Short mmCIF file of C-alpha atoms in Angstrom, two decimals:
data_model
loop_
_atom_site.label_atom_id
_atom_site.label_comp_id
_atom_site.label_asym_id
_atom_site.label_seq_id
_atom_site.Cartn_x
_atom_site.Cartn_y
_atom_site.Cartn_z
CA MET A 1 20.06 -47.72 25.84
CA THR A 2 22.93 -46.74 23.72
CA ASP A 3 25.94 -48.76 22.77
CA GLY A 4 27.87 -46.59 25.17
CA SER A 5 29.71 -44.54 22.54
CA ALA A 6 30.36 -40.89 23.19
CA PRO A 7 28.12 -38.38 21.40
CA SER A 8 29.18 -37.53 17.85
CA ARG A 9 31.08 -34.37 17.02
CA PRO A 10 28.65 -31.45 16.84
CA THR A 11 28.23 -29.43 13.68
CA PRO A 12 28.21 -25.62 13.65
CA ALA A 13 24.50 -24.92 13.70
CA GLY A 14 21.44 -25.25 15.97
CA ASP A 15 20.04 -28.68 16.81
CA GLU A 16 22.66 -30.30 14.61
CA HIS A 17 24.87 -30.19 17.73
CA ARG A 18 22.68 -32.88 19.27
CA PRO A 19 24.53 -36.21 19.03
CA THR A 20 23.10 -39.31 17.41
CA ARG A 21 23.51 -42.70 19.08
CA ALA A 22 22.99 -46.22 17.87
CA GLY A 23 20.58 -48.60 19.58
CA ARG A 24 21.80 -50.61 22.55
CA ARG A 25 22.75 -54.20 22.89
CA ARG A 26 19.58 -56.02 21.83
CA ALA A 27 18.88 -56.09 18.09
CA PRO A 28 15.12 -55.71 17.64
CA THR A 29 13.31 -58.51 15.86
CA GLY A 30 10.31 -56.41 14.84
CA PRO A 31 11.74 -55.17 11.55
CA ARG A 32 12.42 -58.71 10.34
CA ARG A 33 8.90 -59.80 11.23
CA TRP A 34 7.55 -56.75 9.42
CA LEU A 35 9.66 -57.48 6.38
CA ALA A 36 8.43 -61.07 6.26
CA ALA A 37 4.78 -60.00 6.53
CA GLY A 38 5.32 -57.30 3.91
CA GLY A 39 6.83 -59.78 1.54
CA LEU A 40 3.89 -62.19 1.80
CA ALA A 41 1.39 -59.35 1.31
CA ALA A 42 3.23 -58.17 -1.80
CA LEU A 43 3.39 -61.69 -3.19
CA ALA A 44 -0.32 -62.29 -2.56
CA ALA A 45 -1.14 -59.06 -4.39
CA GLY A 46 1.05 -59.93 -7.30
CA GLY A 47 3.03 -56.69 -6.88
CA LEU A 48 6.44 -57.74 -8.18
CA ALA A 49 7.85 -54.26 -7.73
CA ALA A 50 6.80 -54.11 -4.13
CA LEU A 51 8.19 -57.63 -3.52
CA ALA A 52 11.52 -56.65 -5.08
CA ALA A 53 11.72 -53.63 -2.76
CA VAL A 54 11.01 -55.79 0.28
CA VAL A 55 13.68 -58.31 -0.80
CA ALA A 56 16.21 -55.48 -1.25
CA VAL A 57 15.56 -54.11 2.22
CA THR A 58 15.75 -57.64 3.69
CA LEU A 59 19.14 -58.17 2.09
CA ALA A 60 20.31 -54.82 3.47
CA VAL A 61 19.30 -55.82 6.97
CA ARG A 62 20.98 -59.18 6.64
CA GLY A 63 24.04 -57.38 5.34
CA GLY A 64 24.30 -55.34 8.56
CA ALA A 65 22.38 -52.14 7.74
CA ALA A 66 20.73 -50.81 10.87
CA PRO A 67 16.93 -50.40 10.70
CA ALA A 68 15.62 -46.94 11.36
CA CYS A 69 13.50 -48.25 14.22
CA ALA A 70 16.46 -49.76 16.15
CA ALA A 71 15.45 -48.02 19.41
CA PRO A 72 11.92 -48.27 20.80
CA PRO A 73 9.91 -45.05 20.75
CA PRO A 74 9.76 -43.06 24.03
CA ARG A 75 7.00 -44.24 26.36
CA ALA A 76 4.37 -41.78 27.44
CA LEU A 77 4.35 -41.39 31.23
CA PRO A 78 1.10 -42.07 33.07
CA ALA A 79 -0.95 -39.00 33.94
CA GLY A 80 0.52 -37.23 36.97
CA VAL A 81 3.85 -39.07 36.84
CA LEU A 82 6.98 -36.96 36.41
CA ALA A 83 10.37 -38.27 35.27
CA ALA A 84 12.78 -37.87 38.16
CA PRO A 85 15.91 -39.63 39.49
CA PRO A 86 15.76 -41.68 42.67
CA LEU A 87 16.72 -39.32 45.52
CA GLY A 88 16.72 -39.20 49.28
CA SER A 89 16.08 -42.19 51.58
CA THR A 90 13.09 -43.69 49.74
CA VAL A 91 13.38 -47.46 49.22
CA HIS A 92 12.04 -48.68 45.87
CA SER A 93 11.10 -52.20 44.86
CA GLY A 94 11.54 -53.68 41.37
CA LYS A 95 13.52 -56.16 39.36
CA ALA A 96 16.98 -56.38 37.91
CA THR A 97 18.47 -57.78 34.73
CA PHE A 98 22.04 -57.35 33.45
CA TYR A 99 24.10 -56.35 30.41
CA ASP A 100 27.69 -55.49 29.42
CA SER A 101 28.72 -52.09 28.13
CA LYS A 102 31.99 -53.59 26.89
CA GLY A 103 33.93 -50.88 28.61
CA ALA A 104 32.05 -47.96 27.09
CA GLY A 105 30.63 -45.15 29.22
CA GLY A 106 26.91 -45.34 28.30
CA ASN A 107 24.27 -42.74 27.59
CA CYS A 108 25.74 -40.49 30.31
CA SER A 109 28.78 -39.90 28.02
CA ARG A 110 31.43 -41.12 30.48
CA PRO A 111 34.75 -41.68 28.66
CA THR A 112 34.72 -45.28 29.93
CA ALA A 113 32.84 -47.56 32.34
CA PRO A 114 33.97 -47.35 35.97
CA ALA A 115 37.05 -49.35 36.79
CA ASN A 116 35.14 -51.62 39.20
CA HIS A 117 32.54 -52.41 36.47
CA LEU A 118 29.66 -51.70 38.86
CA TYR A 119 27.11 -49.62 37.03
CA VAL A 120 23.41 -49.53 36.14
CA ALA A 121 21.14 -48.37 33.38
CA LEU A 122 17.73 -46.88 34.26
CA GLY A 123 14.48 -46.63 32.36
CA PRO A 124 13.37 -43.23 30.94
CA ASP A 125 11.28 -42.38 34.02
CA GLU A 126 14.23 -42.63 36.43
CA TYR A 127 16.97 -41.76 33.97
CA ALA A 128 14.96 -38.47 33.62
CA ALA A 129 16.70 -37.12 30.50
CA GLY A 130 20.13 -37.40 32.13
CA ALA A 131 19.20 -36.06 35.56
CA SER A 132 20.29 -39.34 37.23
CA CYS A 133 23.73 -39.45 35.59
CA GLY A 134 26.63 -39.72 37.97
CA GLY A 135 24.47 -40.66 41.00
CA HIS A 136 24.70 -43.93 42.88
CA LEU A 137 22.23 -46.59 44.01
CA ASP A 138 22.50 -49.32 46.63
CA VAL A 139 20.76 -52.37 45.11
CA THR A 140 19.78 -55.38 47.32
CA GLY A 141 18.96 -58.78 45.89
CA PRO A 142 18.92 -62.40 47.10
CA ARG A 143 22.68 -62.55 47.73
CA GLY A 144 23.31 -59.10 49.25
CA THR A 145 23.77 -55.44 48.34
CA VAL A 146 25.91 -53.75 45.72
CA ARG A 147 26.56 -50.03 45.09
CA VAL A 148 26.38 -49.00 41.43
CA LEU A 149 26.99 -45.85 39.39
CA VAL A 150 24.13 -44.60 37.20
CA MET A 151 25.79 -44.56 33.79
CA ASP A 152 23.27 -45.53 31.11
CA GLN A 153 19.67 -45.48 29.95
CA CYS A 154 17.51 -48.51 29.19
CA PRO A 155 14.75 -47.29 26.83
CA GLU A 156 12.66 -50.46 27.22
CA CYS A 157 12.79 -50.55 31.05
CA GLU A 158 9.70 -49.73 33.08
CA PRO A 159 9.99 -47.82 36.39
CA GLY A 160 11.67 -50.07 38.90
CA HIS A 161 13.49 -52.14 36.28
CA LEU A 162 17.26 -51.86 36.81
CA ASP A 163 19.66 -53.13 34.12
CA LEU A 164 22.83 -53.82 36.07
CA SER A 165 26.29 -54.62 34.78
CA ALA A 166 26.98 -58.34 34.74
CA GLU A 167 29.49 -57.86 37.58
CA ALA A 168 27.00 -55.98 39.75
CA PHE A 169 24.25 -58.54 39.11
CA ALA A 170 26.58 -61.37 40.16
CA ARG A 171 27.11 -59.63 43.52
CA ILE A 172 23.39 -59.85 44.39
CA ALA A 173 22.10 -62.94 42.58
CA ASP A 174 23.01 -66.01 40.50
CA PRO A 175 23.39 -64.84 36.87
CA VAL A 176 21.63 -68.00 35.78
CA GLN A 177 18.39 -66.54 37.11
CA GLY A 178 18.54 -63.68 34.60
CA VAL A 179 15.85 -61.63 36.37
CA VAL A 180 15.51 -61.16 40.10
CA LYS A 181 13.44 -59.06 42.51
CA VAL A 182 15.40 -56.24 44.13
CA SER A 183 15.05 -53.22 46.36
CA TYR A 184 17.12 -50.12 45.88
CA ARG A 185 17.68 -46.60 47.21
CA ALA A 186 19.72 -43.56 46.27
CA VAL A 187 23.08 -43.09 48.00
CA VAL A 188 23.28 -39.58 49.46
CA ASP A 189 26.80 -38.09 49.55
CA PRO A 190 28.74 -41.22 48.53
CA PRO A 191 32.52 -41.06 49.01
CA LEU A 192 34.07 -39.06 46.18
CA PRO A 193 36.90 -40.48 44.02
CA GLY A 194 38.44 -36.99 43.96
CA PRO A 195 37.88 -33.41 42.83
CA LEU A 196 35.49 -32.45 40.09
CA THR A 197 36.51 -33.12 36.49
CA PHE A 198 35.39 -31.21 33.37
CA ARG A 199 35.44 -32.31 29.73
CA VAL A 200 34.63 -29.75 27.09
CA LYS A 201 32.91 -31.46 24.15
CA GLU A 202 34.53 -31.98 20.80
CA GLY A 203 33.44 -29.30 18.39
CA ALA A 204 33.02 -26.66 21.10
CA SER A 205 34.25 -23.12 20.54
CA GLN A 206 33.75 -19.69 22.01
CA TRP A 207 30.41 -19.63 20.08
CA TRP A 208 29.11 -23.06 21.18
CA PHE A 209 29.84 -24.43 24.65
CA ALA A 210 29.16 -27.92 26.11
CA VAL A 211 30.82 -29.47 29.16
CA LEU A 212 30.63 -32.83 30.93
CA VAL A 213 31.11 -32.74 34.68
CA GLY A 214 32.46 -35.81 36.51
CA ASP A 215 33.16 -37.13 40.03
CA HIS A 216 30.31 -35.12 41.66
CA GLY A 217 28.84 -38.02 43.69
CA ASN A 218 25.17 -36.96 43.78
CA PRO A 219 23.04 -36.21 40.74
CA LEU A 220 23.49 -32.64 39.51
CA ARG A 221 20.88 -29.94 39.48
CA ALA A 222 22.65 -27.03 37.79
CA VAL A 223 25.84 -25.99 35.97
CA GLU A 224 26.59 -22.32 35.39
CA VAL A 225 29.42 -20.47 33.64
CA ARG A 226 30.55 -17.05 34.73
CA GLN A 227 30.65 -14.59 31.84
CA GLY A 228 30.79 -10.80 31.92
CA GLY A 229 30.36 -10.58 35.66
CA SER A 230 27.23 -12.75 35.75
CA TRP A 231 26.36 -16.44 35.83
CA ARG A 232 24.90 -18.11 32.76
CA ALA A 233 22.90 -21.31 33.28
CA ALA A 234 23.71 -24.23 31.05
CA ALA A 235 20.99 -26.67 29.94
CA ARG A 236 21.51 -30.39 30.49
CA GLU A 237 21.11 -32.54 27.36
CA ASP A 238 19.88 -36.11 27.75
CA TYR A 239 23.40 -37.36 26.97
CA ASN A 240 24.61 -35.48 30.08
CA TYR A 241 26.55 -32.58 28.59
CA TRP A 242 25.64 -29.12 29.82
CA LEU A 243 25.05 -26.79 26.89
CA ILE A 244 25.14 -23.05 26.23
CA PRO A 245 24.19 -22.87 22.52
CA SER A 246 25.43 -19.31 21.98
CA GLY A 247 28.79 -20.09 23.63
CA ALA A 248 30.54 -18.75 26.72
CA GLY A 249 33.53 -17.01 25.14
CA PRO A 250 37.02 -18.30 24.62
CA GLY A 251 37.78 -19.14 28.27
CA PRO A 252 39.37 -19.89 30.66
CA TYR A 253 36.07 -20.56 32.41
CA THR A 254 34.78 -20.31 35.97
CA ILE A 255 32.17 -23.06 36.36
CA ARG A 256 29.76 -23.41 39.29
CA VAL A 257 28.16 -26.79 39.94
CA THR A 258 25.15 -27.54 42.19
CA ASP A 259 23.90 -30.99 43.06
CA ALA A 260 20.40 -32.25 43.92
CA TYR A 261 20.99 -31.77 47.65
CA GLY A 262 22.26 -28.22 47.57
CA HIS A 263 26.01 -28.83 47.58
CA ARG A 264 27.80 -26.25 45.46
CA ALA A 265 31.38 -26.04 44.20
CA THR A 266 33.08 -23.50 41.94
CA ALA A 267 36.16 -24.31 39.84
CA THR A 268 38.25 -21.80 37.88
CA GLY A 269 40.76 -22.16 35.09
CA ILE A 270 38.80 -24.58 32.94
CA ARG A 271 40.17 -24.12 29.44
CA MET A 272 38.84 -24.61 25.92
CA LEU A 273 40.43 -28.01 25.37
CA PRO A 274 37.79 -30.10 23.59
CA GLY A 275 37.96 -33.80 24.27
CA GLN A 276 40.34 -33.55 27.22
CA VAL A 277 39.46 -34.30 30.84
CA GLN A 278 40.48 -31.42 33.07
CA ARG A 279 40.81 -32.18 36.77
CA SER A 280 40.07 -29.37 39.18
CA THR A 281 41.26 -29.19 42.79
CA VAL A 282 37.80 -28.61 44.23
CA ARG A 283 35.52 -31.32 45.60
CA MET A 284 31.74 -31.26 45.40
CA TYR A 285 31.47 -31.85 49.19
CA GLY A 286 33.47 -33.29 52.07
CA ALA A 287 35.55 -31.87 54.88
CA GLY A 288 34.83 -28.16 55.24
CA ALA A 289 31.95 -28.18 52.79
CA PRO A 290 28.86 -26.09 53.65
CA ALA A 291 25.68 -27.73 54.88
CA ARG A 292 23.33 -28.86 52.18
CA SER A 293 19.63 -28.05 51.97
CA ALA A 294 17.38 -30.47 53.86
CA THR A 295 15.04 -31.42 51.00
CA PRO A 296 16.38 -33.02 47.81
CA SER A 297 15.38 -31.53 44.48
CA ARG A 298 13.11 -33.73 42.37
CA SER A 299 13.00 -31.76 39.17
CA PRO A 300 10.68 -33.26 36.57
CA SER A 301 13.12 -32.31 33.81
CA ALA A 302 16.83 -32.05 33.22
CA ARG A 303 16.86 -28.25 33.10
CA PRO A 304 19.17 -26.57 35.58
CA SER A 305 18.36 -24.02 38.27
CA ALA A 306 20.48 -20.93 38.81
CA ARG A 307 19.94 -20.57 42.58
CA PRO A 308 22.95 -19.40 44.60
CA SER A 309 24.50 -21.60 47.24
CA ALA A 310 28.02 -22.06 48.62
CA SER A 311 31.46 -23.00 47.37
CA VAL A 312 33.42 -25.81 48.98
CA THR A 313 36.88 -26.07 50.42
CA PRO A 314 39.34 -27.09 47.66
CA SER A 315 41.24 -30.33 47.87
CA THR A 316 44.37 -31.30 46.02
CA THR A 317 43.76 -35.07 46.07
CA ALA A 318 43.67 -36.54 42.58
CA PRO A 319 40.89 -39.03 41.73
CA PRO A 320 42.29 -42.53 41.25
CA GLY A 321 42.02 -43.80 37.70
CA THR A 322 40.75 -40.49 36.33
CA PRO A 323 41.89 -40.01 32.70
CA ALA A 324 42.84 -36.45 33.49
CA VAL A 325 45.32 -34.68 31.23
CA VAL A 326 45.07 -31.13 32.56
CA ASP A 327 44.81 -29.71 36.09
CA ALA A 328 42.51 -26.72 36.44
CA ALA A 329 42.93 -24.08 39.17
CA ALA A 330 40.63 -24.32 42.16
CA ALA A 331 38.17 -21.60 43.15
CA PRO A 332 38.73 -19.75 46.43
CA ALA A 333 36.93 -21.29 49.41
CA THR A 334 34.20 -18.74 49.78
CA LEU A 335 30.90 -19.28 51.56
CA ALA A 336 27.48 -17.89 50.66
CA PRO A 337 24.19 -18.77 52.35
CA VAL A 338 21.90 -21.36 50.80
CA PRO A 339 18.50 -19.73 50.36
CA ALA A 340 15.36 -21.38 51.80
CA GLY A 341 13.83 -23.85 49.43
CA CYS A 342 17.10 -24.60 47.62
CA GLY A 343 16.96 -28.24 46.53
#
């Protein structure tokens, strides 16, 4: 998992836009053990130069320098297993631990942790390269059930291992236990805090576009930007921004958002204001929203789909606690049929 910091400012070329993130809360002990073993080997061999190098690196680590192997390498999935977020009504069994993001928004690039401090980090299989971000889980433990927002990734967690916030863990178990057995399931269409929000990434321009979508309730399947009379599909990065590497023009933008269950909403008037949260007046679903598709999408990757669906009825209710600085215009409430197989 990351330390919860937002992705770094992108640079003007290619993959250099991809953010770098420090390792999460647990400092690995492996590098220190390796250094100790390396030092003994060098001493036994009489290689003073090698020993001096090992001592220098050890001092650097003790002085606070982060080892290059701070995060564990990605685990290979078993044959036939696809990374996918928890969806639908399936009940899963597993275990829960807890951690504290210290107010930061996690690997999903939220500006901050949710105000109620109820969130969860998932292992790579269920985090699914960001496909779970913004969804919700109901987690049941010895003391009861708590609803949490998927906000972060836990690189060391196996499938079924939930790393809850300390506050969420305390709702379902005694924190003294540290690890408890749990069951959990996805929440379909949870109550929305308000209309969709959009945050254009720092460093974006008319030649490089990246946007973070918030307050969508269910995990997202696709984000598209209208340009030149047609829709351009953005690609989801594992830090949850939706990217068009060649840019989408200077804006303002019309952005169409589709979730894993076929809900679709279109917002207009999103401007090129990097780093600012823009609040639209259109909700992902709710009163007057079109029916969703019956089968949830379980995409094995975080790449979006550009299938057409329907827009929803705009709402002017502002999300409580949203750090919005700009209101974007809402799209007209138009309806289009959801094709068979959507979702």
